[in-house]
Coordinates of C-alpha atoms and ligand atoms in Angstrom, one line a residue:
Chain A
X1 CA -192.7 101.3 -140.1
X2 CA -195.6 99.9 -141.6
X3 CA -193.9 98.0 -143.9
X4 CA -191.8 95.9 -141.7
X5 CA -195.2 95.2 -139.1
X6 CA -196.4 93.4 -142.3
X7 CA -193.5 92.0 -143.4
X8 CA -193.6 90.3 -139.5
X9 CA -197.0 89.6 -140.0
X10 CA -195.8 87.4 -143.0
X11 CA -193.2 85.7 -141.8
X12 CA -195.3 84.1 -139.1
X13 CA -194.8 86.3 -136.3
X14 CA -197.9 86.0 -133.7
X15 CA -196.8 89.3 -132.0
X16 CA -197.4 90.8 -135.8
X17 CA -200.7 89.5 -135.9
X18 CA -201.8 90.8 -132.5
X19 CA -200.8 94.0 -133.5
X20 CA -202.4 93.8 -136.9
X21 CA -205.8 93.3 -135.3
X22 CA -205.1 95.6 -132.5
X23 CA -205.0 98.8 -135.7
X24 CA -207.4 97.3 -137.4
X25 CA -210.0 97.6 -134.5
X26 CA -208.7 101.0 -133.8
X27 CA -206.9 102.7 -136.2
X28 CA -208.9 103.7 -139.0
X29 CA -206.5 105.1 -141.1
X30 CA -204.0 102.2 -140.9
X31 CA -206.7 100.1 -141.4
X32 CA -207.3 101.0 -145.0
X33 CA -204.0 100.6 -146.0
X34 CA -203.6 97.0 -144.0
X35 CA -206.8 95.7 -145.4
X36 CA -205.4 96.5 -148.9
X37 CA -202.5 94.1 -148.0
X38 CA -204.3 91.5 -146.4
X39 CA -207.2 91.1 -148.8
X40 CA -205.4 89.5 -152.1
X41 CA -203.7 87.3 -149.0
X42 CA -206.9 86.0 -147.6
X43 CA -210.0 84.0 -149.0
X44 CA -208.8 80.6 -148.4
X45 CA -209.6 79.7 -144.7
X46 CA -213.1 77.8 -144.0
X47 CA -215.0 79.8 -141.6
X48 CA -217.0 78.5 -139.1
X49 CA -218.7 80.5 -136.9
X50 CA -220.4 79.8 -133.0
X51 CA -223.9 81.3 -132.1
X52 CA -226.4 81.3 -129.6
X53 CA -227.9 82.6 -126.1
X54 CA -225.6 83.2 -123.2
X55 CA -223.9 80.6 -121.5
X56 CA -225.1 78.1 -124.4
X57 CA -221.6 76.2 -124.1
X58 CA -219.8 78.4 -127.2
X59 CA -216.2 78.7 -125.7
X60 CA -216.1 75.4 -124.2
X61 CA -217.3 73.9 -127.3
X62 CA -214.8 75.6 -129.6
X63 CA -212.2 74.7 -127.2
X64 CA -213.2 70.6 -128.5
X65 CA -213.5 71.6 -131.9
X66 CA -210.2 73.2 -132.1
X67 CA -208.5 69.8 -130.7
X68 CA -210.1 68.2 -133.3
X69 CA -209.1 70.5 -136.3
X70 CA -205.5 70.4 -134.9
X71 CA -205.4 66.5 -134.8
X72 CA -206.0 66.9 -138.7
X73 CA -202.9 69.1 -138.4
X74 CA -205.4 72.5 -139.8
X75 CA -204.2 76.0 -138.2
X76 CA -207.2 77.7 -136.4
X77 CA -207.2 81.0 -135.6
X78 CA -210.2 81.8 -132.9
X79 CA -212.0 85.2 -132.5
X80 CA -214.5 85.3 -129.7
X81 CA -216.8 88.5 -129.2
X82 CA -218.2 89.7 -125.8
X83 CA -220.3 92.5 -125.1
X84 CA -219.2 96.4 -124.4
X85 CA -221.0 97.8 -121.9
X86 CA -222.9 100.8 -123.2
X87 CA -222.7 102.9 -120.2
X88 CA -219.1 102.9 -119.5
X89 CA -217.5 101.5 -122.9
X90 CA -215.9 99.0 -121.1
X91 CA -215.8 95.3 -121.3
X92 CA -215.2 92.1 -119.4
X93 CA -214.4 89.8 -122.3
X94 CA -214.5 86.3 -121.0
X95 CA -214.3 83.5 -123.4
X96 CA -210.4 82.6 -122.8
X97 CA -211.6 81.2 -119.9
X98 CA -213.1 78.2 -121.1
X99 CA -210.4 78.4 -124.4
X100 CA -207.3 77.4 -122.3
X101 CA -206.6 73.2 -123.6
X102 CA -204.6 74.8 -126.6
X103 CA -202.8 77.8 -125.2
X104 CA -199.5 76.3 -125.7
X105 CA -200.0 75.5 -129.3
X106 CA -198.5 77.9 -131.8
X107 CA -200.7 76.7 -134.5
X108 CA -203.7 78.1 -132.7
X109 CA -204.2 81.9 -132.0
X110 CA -207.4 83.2 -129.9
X111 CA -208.4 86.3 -129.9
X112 CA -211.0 87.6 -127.5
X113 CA -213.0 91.4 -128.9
X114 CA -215.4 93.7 -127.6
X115 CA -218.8 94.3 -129.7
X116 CA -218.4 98.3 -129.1
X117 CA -221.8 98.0 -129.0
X118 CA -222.6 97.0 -132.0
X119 CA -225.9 95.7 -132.0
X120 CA -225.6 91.8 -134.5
X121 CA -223.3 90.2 -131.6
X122 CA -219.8 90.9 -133.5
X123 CA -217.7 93.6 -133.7
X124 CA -217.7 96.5 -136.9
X125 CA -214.0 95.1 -136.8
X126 CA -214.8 91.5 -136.6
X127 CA -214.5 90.8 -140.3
X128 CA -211.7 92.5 -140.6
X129 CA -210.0 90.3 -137.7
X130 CA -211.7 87.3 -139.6
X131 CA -209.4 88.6 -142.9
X132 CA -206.6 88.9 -140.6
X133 CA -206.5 85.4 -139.7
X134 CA -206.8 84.2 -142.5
X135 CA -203.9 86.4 -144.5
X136 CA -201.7 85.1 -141.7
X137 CA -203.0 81.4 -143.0
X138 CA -204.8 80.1 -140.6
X139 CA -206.6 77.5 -142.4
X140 CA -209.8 77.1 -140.0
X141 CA -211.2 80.5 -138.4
X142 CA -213.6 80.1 -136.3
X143 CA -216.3 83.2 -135.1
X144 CA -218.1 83.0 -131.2
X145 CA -220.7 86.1 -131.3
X146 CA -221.8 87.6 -128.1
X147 CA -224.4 85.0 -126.8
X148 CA -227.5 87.4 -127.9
X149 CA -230.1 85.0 -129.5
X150 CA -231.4 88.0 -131.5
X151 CA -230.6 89.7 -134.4
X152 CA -227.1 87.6 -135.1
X153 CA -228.1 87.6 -138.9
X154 CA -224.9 88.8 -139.7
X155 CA -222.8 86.0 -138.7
X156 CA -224.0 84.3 -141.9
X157 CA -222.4 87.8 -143.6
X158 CA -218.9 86.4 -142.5
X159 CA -218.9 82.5 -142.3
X160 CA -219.5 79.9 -144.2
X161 CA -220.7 77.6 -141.9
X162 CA -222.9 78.5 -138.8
X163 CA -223.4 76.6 -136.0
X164 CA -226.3 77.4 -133.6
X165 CA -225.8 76.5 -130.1
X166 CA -228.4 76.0 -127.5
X167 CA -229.2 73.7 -124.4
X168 CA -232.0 71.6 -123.2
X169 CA -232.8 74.6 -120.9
X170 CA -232.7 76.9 -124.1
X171 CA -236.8 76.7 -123.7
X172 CA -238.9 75.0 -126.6
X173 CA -238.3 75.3 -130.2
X174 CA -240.5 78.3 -130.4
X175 CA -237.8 80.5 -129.1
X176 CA -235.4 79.1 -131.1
X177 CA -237.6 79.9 -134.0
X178 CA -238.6 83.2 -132.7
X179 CA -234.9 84.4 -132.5
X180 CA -234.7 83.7 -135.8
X181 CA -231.9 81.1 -134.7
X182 CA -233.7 78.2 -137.0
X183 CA -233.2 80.7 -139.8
X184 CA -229.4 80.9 -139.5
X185 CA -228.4 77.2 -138.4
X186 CA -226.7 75.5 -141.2
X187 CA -225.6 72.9 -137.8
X188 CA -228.0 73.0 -134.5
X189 CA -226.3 71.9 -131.6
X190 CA -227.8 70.9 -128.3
X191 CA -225.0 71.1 -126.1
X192 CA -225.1 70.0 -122.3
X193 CA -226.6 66.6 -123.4
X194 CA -225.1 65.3 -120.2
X195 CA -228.4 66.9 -118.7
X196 CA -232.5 65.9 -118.6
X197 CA -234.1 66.7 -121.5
X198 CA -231.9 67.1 -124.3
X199 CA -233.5 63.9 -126.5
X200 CA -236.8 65.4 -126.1
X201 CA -235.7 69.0 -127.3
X202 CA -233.5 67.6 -130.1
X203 CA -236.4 65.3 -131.3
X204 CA -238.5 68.8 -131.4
X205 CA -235.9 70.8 -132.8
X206 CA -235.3 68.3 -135.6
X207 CA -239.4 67.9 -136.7
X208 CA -240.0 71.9 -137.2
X209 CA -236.5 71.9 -139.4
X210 CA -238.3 69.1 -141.2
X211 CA -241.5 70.9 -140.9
X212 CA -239.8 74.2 -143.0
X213 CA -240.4 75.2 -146.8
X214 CA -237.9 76.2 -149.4
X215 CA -235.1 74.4 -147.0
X216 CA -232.9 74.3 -150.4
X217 CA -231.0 70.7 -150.5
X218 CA -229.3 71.1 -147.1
X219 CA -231.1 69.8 -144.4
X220 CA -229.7 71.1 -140.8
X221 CA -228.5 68.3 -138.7
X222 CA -229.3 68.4 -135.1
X223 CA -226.1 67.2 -133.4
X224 CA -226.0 66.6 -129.4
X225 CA -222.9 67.1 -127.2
X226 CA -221.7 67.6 -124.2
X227 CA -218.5 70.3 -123.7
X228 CA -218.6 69.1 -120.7
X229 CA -217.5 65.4 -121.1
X230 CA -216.3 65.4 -124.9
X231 CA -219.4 63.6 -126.6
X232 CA -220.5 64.5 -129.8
X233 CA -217.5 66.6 -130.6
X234 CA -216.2 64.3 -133.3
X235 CA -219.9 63.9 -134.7
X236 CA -220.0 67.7 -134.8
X237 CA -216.5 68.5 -136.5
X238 CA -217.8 65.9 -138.9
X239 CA -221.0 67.5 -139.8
X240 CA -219.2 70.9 -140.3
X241 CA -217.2 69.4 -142.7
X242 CA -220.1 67.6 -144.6
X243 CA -221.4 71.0 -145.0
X244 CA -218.5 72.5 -146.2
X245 CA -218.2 70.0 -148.2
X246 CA -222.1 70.7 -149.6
X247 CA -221.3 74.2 -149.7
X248 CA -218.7 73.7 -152.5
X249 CA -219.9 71.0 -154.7
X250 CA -223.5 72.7 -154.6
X251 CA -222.2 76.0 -155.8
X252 CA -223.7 77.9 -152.6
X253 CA -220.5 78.6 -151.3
X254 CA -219.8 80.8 -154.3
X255 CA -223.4 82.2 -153.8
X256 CA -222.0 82.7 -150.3
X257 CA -219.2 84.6 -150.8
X258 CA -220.7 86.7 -153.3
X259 CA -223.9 87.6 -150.9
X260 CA -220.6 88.3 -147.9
X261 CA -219.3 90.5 -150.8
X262 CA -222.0 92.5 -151.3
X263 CA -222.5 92.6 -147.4
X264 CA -219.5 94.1 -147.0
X265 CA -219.0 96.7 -149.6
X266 CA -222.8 98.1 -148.3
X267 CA -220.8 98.3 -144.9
X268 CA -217.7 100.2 -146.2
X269 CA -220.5 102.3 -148.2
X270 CA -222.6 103.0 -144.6
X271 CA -218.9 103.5 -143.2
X272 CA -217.9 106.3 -145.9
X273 CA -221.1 108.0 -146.1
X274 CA -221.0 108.1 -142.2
X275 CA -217.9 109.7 -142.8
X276 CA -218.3 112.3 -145.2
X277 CA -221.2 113.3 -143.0
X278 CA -219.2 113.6 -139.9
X279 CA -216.9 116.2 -141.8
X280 CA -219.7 118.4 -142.8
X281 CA -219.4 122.2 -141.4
X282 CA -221.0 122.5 -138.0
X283 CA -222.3 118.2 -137.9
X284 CA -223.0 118.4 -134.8
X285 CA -224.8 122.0 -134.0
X286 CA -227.1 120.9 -137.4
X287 CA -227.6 117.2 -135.9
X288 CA -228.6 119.2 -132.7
X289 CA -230.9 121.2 -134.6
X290 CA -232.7 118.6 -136.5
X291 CA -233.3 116.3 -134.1
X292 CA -235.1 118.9 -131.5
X293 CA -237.3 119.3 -134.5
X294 CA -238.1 115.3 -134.9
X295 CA -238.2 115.3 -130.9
X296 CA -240.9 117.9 -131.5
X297 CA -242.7 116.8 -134.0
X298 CA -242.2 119.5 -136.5
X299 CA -240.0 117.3 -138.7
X300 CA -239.8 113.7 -139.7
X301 CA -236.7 112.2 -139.5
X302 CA -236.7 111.1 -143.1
X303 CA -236.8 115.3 -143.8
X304 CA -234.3 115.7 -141.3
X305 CA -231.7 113.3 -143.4
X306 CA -232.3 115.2 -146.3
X307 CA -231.2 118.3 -145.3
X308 CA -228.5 116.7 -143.9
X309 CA -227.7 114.6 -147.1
X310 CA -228.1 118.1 -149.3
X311 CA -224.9 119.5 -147.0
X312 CA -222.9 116.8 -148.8
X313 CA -225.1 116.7 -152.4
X314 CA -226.8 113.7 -151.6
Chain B
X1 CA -205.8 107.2 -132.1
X2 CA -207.7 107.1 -129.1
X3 CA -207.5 103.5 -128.5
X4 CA -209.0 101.5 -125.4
X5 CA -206.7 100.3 -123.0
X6 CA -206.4 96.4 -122.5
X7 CA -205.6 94.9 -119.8
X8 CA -205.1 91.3 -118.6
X9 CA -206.3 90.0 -115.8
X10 CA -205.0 86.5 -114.4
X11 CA -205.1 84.6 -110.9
X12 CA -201.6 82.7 -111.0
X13 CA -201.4 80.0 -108.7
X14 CA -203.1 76.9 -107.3
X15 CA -204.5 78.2 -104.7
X16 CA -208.0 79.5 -103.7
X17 CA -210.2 81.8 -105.2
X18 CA -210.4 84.8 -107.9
X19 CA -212.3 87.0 -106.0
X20 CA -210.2 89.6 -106.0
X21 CA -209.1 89.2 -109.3
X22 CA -212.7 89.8 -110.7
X23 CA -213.8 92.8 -108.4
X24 CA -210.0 94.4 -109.9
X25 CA -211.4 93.3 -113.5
X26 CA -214.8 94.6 -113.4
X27 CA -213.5 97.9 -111.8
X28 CA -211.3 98.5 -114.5
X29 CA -214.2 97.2 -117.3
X30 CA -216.3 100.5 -115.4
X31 CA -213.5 102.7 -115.8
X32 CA -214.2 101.9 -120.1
X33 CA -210.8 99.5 -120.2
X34 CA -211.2 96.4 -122.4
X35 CA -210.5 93.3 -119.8
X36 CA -209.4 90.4 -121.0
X37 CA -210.3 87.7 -118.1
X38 CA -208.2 84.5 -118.3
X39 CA -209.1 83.3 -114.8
X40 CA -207.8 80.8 -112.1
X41 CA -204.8 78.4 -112.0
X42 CA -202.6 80.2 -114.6
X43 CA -198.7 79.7 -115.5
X44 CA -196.9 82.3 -116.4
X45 CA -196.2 80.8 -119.8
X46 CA -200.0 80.7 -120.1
X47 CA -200.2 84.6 -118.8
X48 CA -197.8 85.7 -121.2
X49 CA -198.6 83.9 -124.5
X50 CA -202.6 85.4 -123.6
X51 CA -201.0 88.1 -122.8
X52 CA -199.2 88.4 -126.7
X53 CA -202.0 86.9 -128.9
X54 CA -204.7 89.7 -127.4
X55 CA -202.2 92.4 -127.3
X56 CA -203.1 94.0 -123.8
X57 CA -201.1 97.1 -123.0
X58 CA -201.2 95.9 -119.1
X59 CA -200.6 92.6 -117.8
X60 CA -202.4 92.7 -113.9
X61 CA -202.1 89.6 -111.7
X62 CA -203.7 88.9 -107.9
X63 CA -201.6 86.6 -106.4
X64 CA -202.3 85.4 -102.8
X65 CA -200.3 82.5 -102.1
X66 CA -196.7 84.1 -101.2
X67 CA -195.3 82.8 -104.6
X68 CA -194.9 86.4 -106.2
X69 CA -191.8 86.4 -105.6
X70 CA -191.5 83.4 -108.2
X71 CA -194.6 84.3 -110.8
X72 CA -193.7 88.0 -110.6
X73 CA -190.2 87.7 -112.1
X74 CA -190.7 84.2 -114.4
X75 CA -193.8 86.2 -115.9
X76 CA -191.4 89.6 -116.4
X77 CA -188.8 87.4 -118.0
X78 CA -191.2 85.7 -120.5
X79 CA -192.5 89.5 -121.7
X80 CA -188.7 90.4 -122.2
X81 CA -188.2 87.0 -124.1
X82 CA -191.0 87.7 -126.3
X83 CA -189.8 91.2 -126.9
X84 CA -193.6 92.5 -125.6
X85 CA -191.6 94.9 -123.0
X86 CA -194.2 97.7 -123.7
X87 CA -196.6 95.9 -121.5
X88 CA -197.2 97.0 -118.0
X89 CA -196.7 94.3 -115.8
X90 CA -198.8 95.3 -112.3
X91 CA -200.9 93.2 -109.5
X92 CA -201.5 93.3 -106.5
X93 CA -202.1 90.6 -103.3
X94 CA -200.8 90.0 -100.3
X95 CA -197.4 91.2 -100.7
X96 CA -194.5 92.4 -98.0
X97 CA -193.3 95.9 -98.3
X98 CA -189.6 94.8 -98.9
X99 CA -190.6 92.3 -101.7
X100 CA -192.6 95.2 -103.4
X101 CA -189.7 97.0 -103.8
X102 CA -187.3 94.1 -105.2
X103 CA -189.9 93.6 -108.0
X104 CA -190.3 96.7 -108.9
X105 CA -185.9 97.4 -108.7
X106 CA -186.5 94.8 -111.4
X107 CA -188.8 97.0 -113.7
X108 CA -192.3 95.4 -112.3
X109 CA -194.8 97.8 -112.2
X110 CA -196.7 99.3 -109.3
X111 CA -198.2 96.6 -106.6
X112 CA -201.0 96.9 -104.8
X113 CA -201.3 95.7 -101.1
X114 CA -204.9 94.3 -99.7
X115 CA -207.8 97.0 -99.7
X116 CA -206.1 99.6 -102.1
X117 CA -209.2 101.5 -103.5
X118 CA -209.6 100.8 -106.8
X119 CA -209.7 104.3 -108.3
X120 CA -205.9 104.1 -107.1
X121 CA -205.0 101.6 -110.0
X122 CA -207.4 102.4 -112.8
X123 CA -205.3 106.2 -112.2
X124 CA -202.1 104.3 -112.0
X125 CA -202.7 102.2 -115.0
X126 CA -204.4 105.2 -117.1
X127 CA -201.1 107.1 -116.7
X128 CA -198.7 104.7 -117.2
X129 CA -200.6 103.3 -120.2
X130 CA -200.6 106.9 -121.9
X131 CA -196.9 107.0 -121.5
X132 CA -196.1 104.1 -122.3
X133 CA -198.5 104.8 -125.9
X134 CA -196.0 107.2 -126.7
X135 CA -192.9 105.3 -126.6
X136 CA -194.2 102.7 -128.9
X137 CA -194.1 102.4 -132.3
X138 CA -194.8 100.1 -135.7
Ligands
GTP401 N1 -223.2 70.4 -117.8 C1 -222.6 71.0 -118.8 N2 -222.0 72.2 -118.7 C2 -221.4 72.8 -119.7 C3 -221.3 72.2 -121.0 N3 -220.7 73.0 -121.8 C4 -220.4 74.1 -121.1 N4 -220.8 74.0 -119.9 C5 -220.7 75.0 -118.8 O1 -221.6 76.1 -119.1 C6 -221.1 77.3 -118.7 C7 -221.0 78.3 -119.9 O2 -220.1 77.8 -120.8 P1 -219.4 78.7 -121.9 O3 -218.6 77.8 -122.8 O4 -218.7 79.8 -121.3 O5 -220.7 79.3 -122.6 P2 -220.8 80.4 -123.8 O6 -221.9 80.1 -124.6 O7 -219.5 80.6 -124.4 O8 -221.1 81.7 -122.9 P3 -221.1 83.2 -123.3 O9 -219.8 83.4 -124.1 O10 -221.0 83.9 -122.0 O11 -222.3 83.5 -124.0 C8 -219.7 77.0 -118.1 O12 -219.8 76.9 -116.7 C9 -219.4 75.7 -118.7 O13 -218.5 74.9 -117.9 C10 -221.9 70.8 -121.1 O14 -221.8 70.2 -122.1 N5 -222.5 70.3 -120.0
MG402 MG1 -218.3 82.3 -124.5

């Protein structure tokens, strides 16, 4: 059974790989034993990966960029994350729409995932779908998160390169900086420069990145484009490479990898512990307990997850 | 597993408009199905290989300009060629009686004729997903 899944998945076989991610988001116990296979296979793929507010241009713009990684004959492998909506669970996941120039290429594989609420803009699964890809071999993989502006830290958890998408209507650089956006940009893009204002907002963008202390020796480039009409695709697959480029003769990619390391094994810790927790004798009755207590005020909820934690000897 | 059910939604066609095909896709997204939205002007080559790469368990097409008869059939024959038979191919439009019944004599799934509630296909797709489920297996 399994075995022969990943011995498609090896030879190539996109159906494979489609199912592969499929278990990974939802099969927890599969997962663990794919993952083991995957990992030694993965590693070697640049990741790139597409953030900023809603309707910023993402899809359309990786739809460019992908043109431009296949004309250097790389393999790309695409995963684009859309929202789940927390009332029903469901989602509307939309990106393929603008992700269509490529569809009949067999070197490129898009794959469109629901956040299951998860609040950082990707999926709990999304790295794993990023390790996917990569064990397949696709040599570029590139991430879009849910267009949240906030609290996308993690995408720097899983790529090595992030590119921070916004518009000339994105507002002034104060929200950009406020989202924490400036933070995370290794490239800024200001996409829909076929509109007013996008030389005036780069120009501002590009004087506070100047403005910032301990920058380290990579200075974001602001790079302006239009999905829309095709210009300043070629100057943006440039820069990504020049940072790749800085990330591995500067060490940081290493550093990188390492801080994605750690990242993850604290996940598969929070994962675990969640876990074990879940198992305990009467979880939810005691959960039901403690929490009319915190609700009350009789207990804080740092008490509460002790006596919680002392179920399992923690 | 208790997996979400994915479904793809496509307008085939050159014609007009995806209204329909969004109302069908954000009833199904409230019934807690992950929807895959590819949009208008799509080819069955371009349903199916979408189809594949995001592993849906139901393929769902609005067709309105008469050529289901065409799309219906080329898109069932590209799922069988790809060996992806365990997806539900359904949809629904403006489609004659005697037409639905020739697609589905050729193993297409349930169609849907204009103003057929809703609730009607999220049951119809809920079933036929969770038997379907059980047939499959890697
Ligand atoms: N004028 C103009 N419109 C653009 C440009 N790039 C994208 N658009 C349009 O902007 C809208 C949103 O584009 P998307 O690529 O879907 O944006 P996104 O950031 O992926 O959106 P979400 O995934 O929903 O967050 C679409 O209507 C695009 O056609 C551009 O350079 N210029
Ligand atoms: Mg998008």
């Amino acid at each position: 059974m399994s075995t022969s899944l990943i011995e498609r998945f090896q030879n190539g076989n996109r159906l494979a790989l489609a199912r592969v991610i499929t278990l990974l988001e939802n099969d927890a116990t599969r997962r663990e034993s794919l993952l083991s296979t995957l990992y030694p296979l993965s590693g070697q793929a640049r990741r790139i990966g597409f953030t900023g507010p809603p309707g910023a241009g993402k899809s359309t713009l990786i739809d460019r960029i992908v043109r431009v990684f296949r004309l250097q004959n790389q393999t790309v492998g695409v995963v684009a994350v859309d929202p789940t909506s927390p009332f029903t669970g469901g989602a509307l996941l939309g990106d393929r729409v603008r992700m269509q120039s490529s569809w009949d290429d067999p070197d490129v594989f898009t794959r469109s995932m629901a956040d299951r609420t998860s609040t950082s803009g990707l999926s709990a699964a999304t790295p794993d779908v990023i390790t996917a890809l990569d064990a397949y071999g696709k040599q570029v993989v590139i991430v879009e998160t849910v267009g949240v502006g906030q609290s996308t830290l993690d995408i720097a958890e899983i790529t090595d390169t992030t590119v921070v998408v916004l518009t000339p209507e994105s507002g002034d650089s104060i929200q950009a900086m406020k989202a924490g956006l400036m933070e995370i940009a290794d490239i800024l893009v200001v996409n829909k420069d076929d509109r007013d204002g996008a030389g005036t907002f780069s120009a501002d963008l590009r004087m506070v990145l100047e403005m910032r202390q301990n920058m380290g020796d990579w200075l974001p480039p602001v790079v302006r484009t239009s999905a829309q009409n095709g210009s300043g695709i070629d100057d943006l697959h440039a820069r990504i490479l020049e940072h790749q480029t800085h990330m591995n003769t500067s060490g940081q990619l290493e550093i990188r990898r390492l801080r994605q390391g750690r990242a993850a094994v604290t996940r598969a810790i929070d994962e675990r512990v969640t876990n074990i927790l879940s198992g305990v004798h009467e979880f939810e009755s005691i959960m039901g307990a403690l929490s009319k207590r915190v609700a009350g005020r009789d207990l804080t909820p740092m008490a509460a997850a002790d006596i919680v934690l002392s179920k399992v000897g923690l | 597993m208790t997996q979400k059910i994915r479904v793809l939604v496509a307008k085939p066609g050159l014609d007009g408009h995806d209204r329909g095909a969004k109302v069908v896709a954000s009833a199904l997204r409230d019934a807690g199905m992950e929807v895959v939205y590819t949009g208008l002007r799509q080819t069955p080559e371009m349903i199916v290989e979408a189809a594949i790469q995001e592993d849906v368990d139901v393929v769902a097409l609005s067709i309105l300009s008469g050529a289901h008869m065409t799309i219906m059939p080329r898109v069932l024959e590209l799922i069988r060629e790809n060996d992806a038979d365990h997806m539900l191919l359904t949809g629904g439009g403006i489609i004659p009686k005697s037409d639905m019944a020739k697609l589905e004599d050729l193993g297409v799934g349930k169609l849907f004729g204009p103003g057929t509630s809703t609730r009607d296909i999220i049951a119809y797709i809920q079933n036929e997903v969770t038997e379907r489920r059980k047939l499959v297996d890697d």
